[in-house]
């Protein structure tokens, strides 16, 4: 096992994945006692803000492809957390909304604030702004490079 | 479909996942013509630096659990990119190393630099340092909170 150059290269992709992986692991750990996975909380969080949404709108909002979003919703419907119903304004459109059982978890609506506080522990107000701003620029650059082909 | 409060909350987890998701999609797109997925490139990249490693060492380096790491390696062995062999210094230890076919992709060893350049487009030297430093602090905070229980 050679160790001539053991230091990992200064790869931003690596650093992004490690930070995001640990942040998601923390969310999963904190949500587990409430019987929720992180993707399930993200869906409920969108619906608590928006009331009801189509699967397509949820897919867009959470940044997950339609089939994966549908599978998460199927599981939440099976667990009685969400229900599918016809949109009031257009009966041909199906929307998803939390059930009474789903809404019992509404005390987790500001869960992300607890996560922010942990991840940004020791950050000055300026560093906090920088973290959001630099990540938004990285995301925009990745989107631009993806669209460039 | 209510739209009273359509703006997503200022959640760092969301921003981390969106930036990382787009960065990984860019990597997958750029690696696809070479017949590699991003996890496969990450494994080869570690082995090009280190020579040969055990599955446990690779799992540690890439930040992926042992079973998932084993599955990626199995697929790469089946494709003839990697080979399993006995460690020279201890015949009871199995290590993984690239085959000649795997090493033909060695021109991708500095692939991460191309990715860095795209993701950090328009960043000053100071902003680049900040991006790495703030992400490392977020990762360290997440690890500390995870260990706190």
Coordinates of C-alpha atoms in Angstrom, one line a residue:
Chain A
X1 CA 0.0 0.0 0.0
X2 CA 2.0 3.0 -1.3
X3 CA 1.6 6.2 0.6
X4 CA 3.8 8.5 -1.5
X5 CA 1.0 11.1 -1.9
X6 CA -1.6 10.3 0.7
X7 CA -3.2 13.7 0.9
X8 CA -6.5 13.8 -1.1
X9 CA -6.4 16.5 -3.8
X10 CA -8.1 19.9 -3.3
X11 CA -11.3 18.8 -5.0
X12 CA -14.3 20.9 -4.4
X13 CA -16.6 18.0 -5.4
X14 CA -15.1 15.9 -2.6
X15 CA -15.6 18.7 0.0
X16 CA -19.2 19.3 -1.2
X17 CA -20.0 15.7 -0.9
X18 CA -18.4 15.2 2.5
X19 CA -20.1 18.3 4.0
X20 CA -23.5 17.4 2.5
X21 CA -23.1 13.8 3.5
X22 CA -22.5 14.6 7.2
X23 CA -25.2 17.3 7.2
X24 CA -27.7 14.8 5.8
X25 CA -26.6 12.1 8.3
X26 CA -27.2 14.6 11.1
X27 CA -30.7 15.3 9.8
X28 CA -31.5 11.6 9.5
X29 CA -30.3 11.0 13.0
X30 CA -32.5 13.9 14.4
X31 CA -35.6 12.9 12.4
X32 CA -35.4 9.2 13.1
X33 CA -37.1 9.5 16.6
X34 CA -40.1 11.1 14.8
X35 CA -40.3 8.2 12.3
X36 CA -39.3 10.4 9.3
X37 CA -36.5 10.2 6.8
X38 CA -35.0 13.4 5.4
X39 CA -36.7 13.2 2.0
X40 CA -40.0 12.6 3.8
X41 CA -39.5 15.7 6.0
X42 CA -38.6 17.8 2.9
X43 CA -41.9 16.8 1.3
X44 CA -43.9 17.6 4.4
X45 CA -42.1 20.9 4.8
X46 CA -43.0 21.9 1.3
X47 CA -46.6 21.0 1.8
X48 CA -46.9 22.8 5.2
X49 CA -45.7 25.9 3.4
X50 CA -47.8 25.5 0.2
X51 CA -50.9 23.6 1.4
X52 CA -51.1 21.2 -1.5
X53 CA -49.0 20.5 -4.6
X54 CA -48.8 18.2 -7.6
X55 CA -46.1 15.5 -7.7
X56 CA -44.5 17.5 -10.5
X57 CA -44.4 20.7 -8.4
X58 CA -42.9 18.7 -5.4
X59 CA -40.3 17.1 -7.7
X60 CA -39.3 20.6 -8.9
X61 CA -39.2 22.1 -5.4
X62 CA -37.1 19.3 -3.8
X63 CA -34.8 18.9 -6.8
X64 CA -35.5 15.1 -7.1
X65 CA -36.6 13.4 -10.3
X66 CA -40.3 12.6 -10.8
X67 CA -40.0 8.8 -10.4
X68 CA -38.0 9.1 -7.1
X69 CA -40.4 11.8 -5.8
X70 CA -43.4 9.5 -6.7
X71 CA -41.8 6.6 -4.8
X72 CA -41.3 8.8 -1.6
X73 CA -44.9 10.0 -1.8
X74 CA -46.2 6.4 -2.3
X75 CA -44.5 5.3 0.9
X76 CA -45.8 8.4 2.8
X77 CA -49.4 7.7 1.5
X78 CA -49.1 4.1 2.6
X79 CA -48.0 5.2 6.0
X80 CA -51.0 7.6 6.3
X81 CA -48.9 10.8 6.3
X82 CA -50.1 12.1 2.9
X83 CA -53.3 11.8 0.8
X84 CA -53.9 12.2 -2.9
X85 CA -57.0 14.2 -3.9
X86 CA -58.4 16.1 -6.9
X87 CA -57.4 19.7 -7.2
X88 CA -60.4 22.0 -6.2
X89 CA -59.8 24.3 -9.2
X90 CA -59.3 21.5 -11.8
X91 CA -60.7 18.0 -11.1
X92 CA -58.4 16.4 -13.7
X93 CA -55.3 17.4 -11.6
X94 CA -54.3 15.3 -8.7
X95 CA -52.6 17.0 -5.7
X96 CA -50.9 15.7 -2.6
X97 CA -51.5 17.1 0.9
X98 CA -50.7 16.0 4.5
X99 CA -53.3 14.0 6.4
X100 CA -54.2 14.8 10.0
X101 CA -51.6 12.3 11.0
X102 CA -49.0 14.1 8.8
X103 CA -50.0 17.4 10.3
X104 CA -49.3 16.0 13.8
X105 CA -45.6 16.4 12.9
X106 CA -46.1 20.1 12.1
X107 CA -43.9 21.0 15.2
X108 CA -41.0 20.0 12.8
X109 CA -41.9 22.8 10.4
X110 CA -38.9 24.8 11.6
X111 CA -36.6 21.7 11.9
X112 CA -34.2 23.3 9.4
X113 CA -33.5 26.2 11.8
X114 CA -32.2 23.7 14.3
X115 CA -30.0 22.2 11.6
X116 CA -28.8 25.6 10.4
X117 CA -27.8 26.4 14.0
X118 CA -25.8 23.2 14.3
X119 CA -24.1 23.5 10.9
X120 CA -23.3 27.2 11.3
X121 CA -22.1 26.9 14.9
X122 CA -19.3 29.5 15.5
X123 CA -20.0 31.3 12.2
X124 CA -20.1 35.1 12.3
X125 CA -23.1 36.7 10.5
X126 CA -20.8 37.5 7.6
X127 CA -19.5 33.9 7.4
X128 CA -23.1 32.6 7.4
X129 CA -24.1 34.9 4.5
X130 CA -20.9 33.9 2.7
X131 CA -21.7 30.2 3.1
X132 CA -25.1 30.6 1.5
X133 CA -23.8 33.0 -1.2
X134 CA -20.8 30.9 -2.2
X135 CA -22.9 27.7 -2.4
X136 CA -25.5 29.5 -4.5
X137 CA -22.7 30.6 -6.9
X138 CA -21.3 27.0 -7.1
X139 CA -24.8 25.7 -7.9
X140 CA -25.3 28.4 -10.6
X141 CA -21.9 27.6 -12.1
X142 CA -22.7 23.8 -12.2
X143 CA -26.0 24.5 -13.8
X144 CA -24.3 26.8 -16.4
X145 CA -21.7 24.1 -17.2
X146 CA -24.4 21.4 -17.5
X147 CA -26.4 23.5 -19.9
X148 CA -23.2 24.3 -21.9
X149 CA -23.0 20.6 -22.9
Chain B
X1 CA -52.5 25.0 -4.5
X2 CA -51.8 27.8 -2.0
X3 CA -48.9 30.1 -2.7
X4 CA -49.0 32.4 0.3
X5 CA -45.4 31.7 1.2
X6 CA -43.8 30.2 -1.9
X7 CA -40.2 31.1 -1.0
X8 CA -38.2 28.1 0.3
X9 CA -36.8 28.7 3.8
X10 CA -33.2 29.7 4.2
X11 CA -32.1 26.2 4.9
X12 CA -28.4 25.4 4.6
X13 CA -29.1 21.7 4.1
X14 CA -31.2 22.5 1.1
X15 CA -28.5 24.7 -0.4
X16 CA -25.8 22.1 0.3
X17 CA -27.9 19.4 -1.4
X18 CA -28.7 21.5 -4.4
X19 CA -25.1 22.6 -5.0
X20 CA -23.7 19.1 -4.5
X21 CA -26.5 17.6 -6.6
X22 CA -25.7 19.8 -9.6
X23 CA -21.9 19.4 -9.1
X24 CA -22.3 15.6 -9.2
X25 CA -24.6 15.8 -12.2
X26 CA -21.9 17.7 -14.0
X27 CA -19.3 15.1 -13.1
X28 CA -21.5 12.3 -14.2
X29 CA -22.1 14.0 -17.5
X30 CA -18.4 14.6 -18.2
X31 CA -17.4 11.1 -17.1
X32 CA -20.1 9.3 -19.1
X33 CA -18.2 9.4 -22.4
X34 CA -15.3 7.6 -20.7
X35 CA -17.6 4.9 -19.4
X36 CA -17.2 5.8 -15.8
X37 CA -19.7 6.8 -13.1
X38 CA -18.6 9.4 -10.4
X39 CA -18.1 6.8 -7.6
X40 CA -16.0 4.7 -10.0
X41 CA -13.8 7.7 -10.9
X42 CA -13.4 8.4 -7.2
X43 CA -12.2 4.9 -6.5
X44 CA -9.7 5.0 -9.4
X45 CA -8.5 8.4 -8.4
X46 CA -7.7 7.1 -4.9
X47 CA -5.9 4.0 -6.3
X48 CA -3.9 6.1 -8.8
X49 CA -2.6 8.2 -5.8
X50 CA -2.1 5.3 -3.4
X51 CA -1.2 2.3 -5.6
X52 CA -3.3 -0.3 -3.9
X53 CA -5.7 -0.2 -0.9
X54 CA -8.0 -2.5 1.0
X55 CA -11.8 -2.1 0.6
X56 CA -11.8 -0.7 4.2
X57 CA -9.3 1.9 3.4
X58 CA -11.2 2.9 0.2
X59 CA -14.4 3.1 2.1
X60 CA -12.8 5.4 4.6
X61 CA -11.2 7.6 1.9
X62 CA -14.3 8.0 -0.2
X63 CA -16.7 8.4 2.8
X64 CA -19.0 5.6 1.7
X65 CA -20.1 2.7 3.9
X66 CA -18.3 -0.7 3.4
X67 CA -21.1 -2.6 1.7
X68 CA -21.7 0.2 -0.9
X69 CA -18.0 0.5 -1.5
X70 CA -17.8 -3.3 -2.0
X71 CA -20.6 -3.2 -4.5
X72 CA -18.9 -0.4 -6.6
X73 CA -15.6 -2.4 -6.5
X74 CA -17.4 -5.7 -7.6
X75 CA -18.8 -3.9 -10.6
X76 CA -15.4 -2.5 -11.5
X77 CA -13.7 -5.9 -11.1
X78 CA -16.5 -7.4 -13.4
X79 CA -15.7 -4.7 -16.0
X80 CA -12.0 -5.4 -15.8
X81 CA -11.0 -2.0 -14.4
X82 CA -9.8 -3.3 -11.0
X83 CA -8.3 -6.6 -9.7
X84 CA -8.2 -8.1 -6.2
X85 CA -4.8 -9.5 -5.1
X86 CA -3.0 -10.5 -1.9
X87 CA -1.1 -7.7 -0.2
X88 CA 2.7 -8.2 -0.7
X89 CA 3.4 -7.5 3.0
X90 CA 0.7 -9.7 4.4
X91 CA -0.8 -12.5 2.3
X92 CA -3.9 -12.6 4.5
X93 CA -4.9 -9.1 3.5
X94 CA -6.7 -8.5 0.1
X95 CA -6.1 -5.3 -1.7
X96 CA -7.6 -3.7 -4.8
X97 CA -5.6 -2.2 -7.6
X98 CA -6.3 -0.9 -11.1
X99 CA -5.7 -3.3 -14.1
X100 CA -4.0 -2.2 -17.2
X101 CA -7.4 -1.4 -18.6
X102 CA -8.2 0.7 -15.6
X103 CA -4.9 2.5 -15.9
X104 CA -5.7 3.4 -19.5
X105 CA -8.1 6.0 -18.0
X106 CA -5.2 7.6 -16.0
X107 CA -5.5 10.7 -18.2
X108 CA -8.6 11.4 -15.9
X109 CA -6.4 11.6 -12.8
X110 CA -6.7 15.4 -12.7
X111 CA -10.4 15.4 -13.7
X112 CA -11.2 17.1 -10.4
X113 CA -9.2 20.2 -11.6
X114 CA -11.5 20.6 -14.6
X115 CA -14.5 20.3 -12.2
X116 CA -13.0 22.8 -9.8
X117 CA -12.5 25.3 -12.6
X118 CA -16.1 25.0 -13.7
X119 CA -17.6 25.2 -10.2
X120 CA -15.4 28.1 -9.1
X121 CA -15.8 30.1 -12.4
X122 CA -15.6 33.8 -11.5
X123 CA -14.4 33.2 -7.9
X124 CA -11.5 35.3 -6.7
X125 CA -8.6 33.5 -5.0
X126 CA -10.1 34.7 -1.7
X127 CA -13.6 33.4 -2.5
X128 CA -12.1 30.0 -3.6
X129 CA -10.3 29.7 -0.2
X130 CA -13.5 30.7 1.6
X131 CA -15.6 28.1 -0.2
X132 CA -13.2 25.3 0.9
X133 CA -12.8 26.7 4.4
X134 CA -16.5 27.3 5.1
X135 CA -17.4 23.8 3.7
X136 CA -14.8 22.2 5.9
X137 CA -16.2 24.1 9.0
X138 CA -19.8 23.0 8.1
X139 CA -18.6 19.4 7.8
X140 CA -16.7 19.6 11.1
X141 CA -19.8 21.1 12.8
X142 CA -22.0 18.3 11.4
X143 CA -19.6 15.7 12.7
X144 CA -19.4 17.3 16.1
X145 CA -23.2 17.4 16.4
X146 CA -23.5 13.8 15.2
X147 CA -21.0 12.7 17.9
X148 CA -22.8 14.7 20.5
X149 CA -25.8 12.4 20.1

